[in-house]
Coordinates of C-alpha atoms in Angstrom, one line a residue:
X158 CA 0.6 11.4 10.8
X159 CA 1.2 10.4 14.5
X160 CA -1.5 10.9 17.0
X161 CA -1.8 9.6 20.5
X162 CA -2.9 6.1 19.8
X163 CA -0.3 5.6 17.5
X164 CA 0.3 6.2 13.3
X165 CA -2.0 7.2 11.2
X166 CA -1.2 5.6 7.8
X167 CA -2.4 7.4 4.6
X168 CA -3.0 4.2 2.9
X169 CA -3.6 6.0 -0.4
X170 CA -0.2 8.3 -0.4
X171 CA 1.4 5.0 0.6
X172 CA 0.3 2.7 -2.5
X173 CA 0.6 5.6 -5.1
X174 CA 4.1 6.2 -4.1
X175 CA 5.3 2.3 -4.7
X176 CA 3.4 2.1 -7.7
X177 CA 5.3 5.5 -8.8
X178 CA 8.8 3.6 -7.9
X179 CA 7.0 0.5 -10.0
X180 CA 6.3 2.4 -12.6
X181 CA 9.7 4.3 -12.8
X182 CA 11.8 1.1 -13.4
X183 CA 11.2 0.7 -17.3
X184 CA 12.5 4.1 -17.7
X185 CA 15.8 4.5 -15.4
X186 CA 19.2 4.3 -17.2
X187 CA 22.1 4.1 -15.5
X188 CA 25.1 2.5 -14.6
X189 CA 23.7 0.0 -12.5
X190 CA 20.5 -0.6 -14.5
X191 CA 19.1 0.2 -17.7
X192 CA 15.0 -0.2 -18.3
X193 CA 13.5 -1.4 -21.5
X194 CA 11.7 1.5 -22.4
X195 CA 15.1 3.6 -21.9
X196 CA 16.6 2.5 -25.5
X197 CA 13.0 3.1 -26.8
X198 CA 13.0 6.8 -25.8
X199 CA 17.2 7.2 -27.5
X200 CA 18.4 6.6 -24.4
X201 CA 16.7 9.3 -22.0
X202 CA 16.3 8.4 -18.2
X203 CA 12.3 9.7 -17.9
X204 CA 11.9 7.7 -14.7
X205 CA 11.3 10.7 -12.3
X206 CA 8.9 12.3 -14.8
X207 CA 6.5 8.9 -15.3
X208 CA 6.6 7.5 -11.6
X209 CA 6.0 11.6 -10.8
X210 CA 3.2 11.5 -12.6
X211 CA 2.5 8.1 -12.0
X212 CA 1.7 8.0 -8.6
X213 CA 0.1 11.8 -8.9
X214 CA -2.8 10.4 -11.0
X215 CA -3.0 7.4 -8.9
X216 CA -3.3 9.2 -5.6
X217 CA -5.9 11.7 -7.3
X218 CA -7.7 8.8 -8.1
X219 CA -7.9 7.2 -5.2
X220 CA -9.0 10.3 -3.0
X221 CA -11.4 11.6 -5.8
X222 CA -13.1 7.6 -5.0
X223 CA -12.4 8.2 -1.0
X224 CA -14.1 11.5 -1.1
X225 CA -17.4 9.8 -3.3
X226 CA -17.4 7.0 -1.2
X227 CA -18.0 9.6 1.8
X228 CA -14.9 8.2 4.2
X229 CA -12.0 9.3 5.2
X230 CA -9.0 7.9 3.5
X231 CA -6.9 6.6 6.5
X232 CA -10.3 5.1 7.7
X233 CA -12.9 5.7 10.4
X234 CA -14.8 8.6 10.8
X235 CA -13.3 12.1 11.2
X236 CA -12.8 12.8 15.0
X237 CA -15.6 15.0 16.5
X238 CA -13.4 17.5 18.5
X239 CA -9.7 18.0 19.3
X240 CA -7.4 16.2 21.4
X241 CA -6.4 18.7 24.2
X242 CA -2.6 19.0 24.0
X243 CA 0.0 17.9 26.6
X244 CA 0.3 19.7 29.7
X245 CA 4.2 19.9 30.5

């Protein structure tokens, strides 16, 4: 998210998503590339399905520890009013 001082990285989203690509690799079968799990499974691509859920259960993770923790997830401390928005 962009705000006036710059980005706003969601650390969290950020690392469960290239863990879910990470974790996607034993599984794709194509032409290009063919995991080790995929002759495993008889030959069925599953890839979306375990990085999907993969980088779900990490992200839940890591907010359900952001939220115990008592911070915000992007870091700092949650702004105390508004920003007022661009005149134009």
């Amino acid at each position: 998210m962009a705000t006036w001082e710059g980005a706003d990285y969601r650390w969290p989203g950020l690392l469960a998503y290239l863990a879910g690509v990470l974790l996607q690799l034993p599984f794709i079968d194509s032409a290009l590339f063919s995991g080790s799990m995929v002759r495993v499974l008889g030959g069925a691509d599953v890839s979306w399905l375990v990085g999907w859920l993969g980088a779900a259960g990490l992200y839940w993770l890591m907010m359900r520890r952001a939220r115990r923790v008592g911070g915000r997830p992007g870091g700092g401390e949650a702004p105390a009013r508004r920003l007022p928005r661009p005149r134009r």
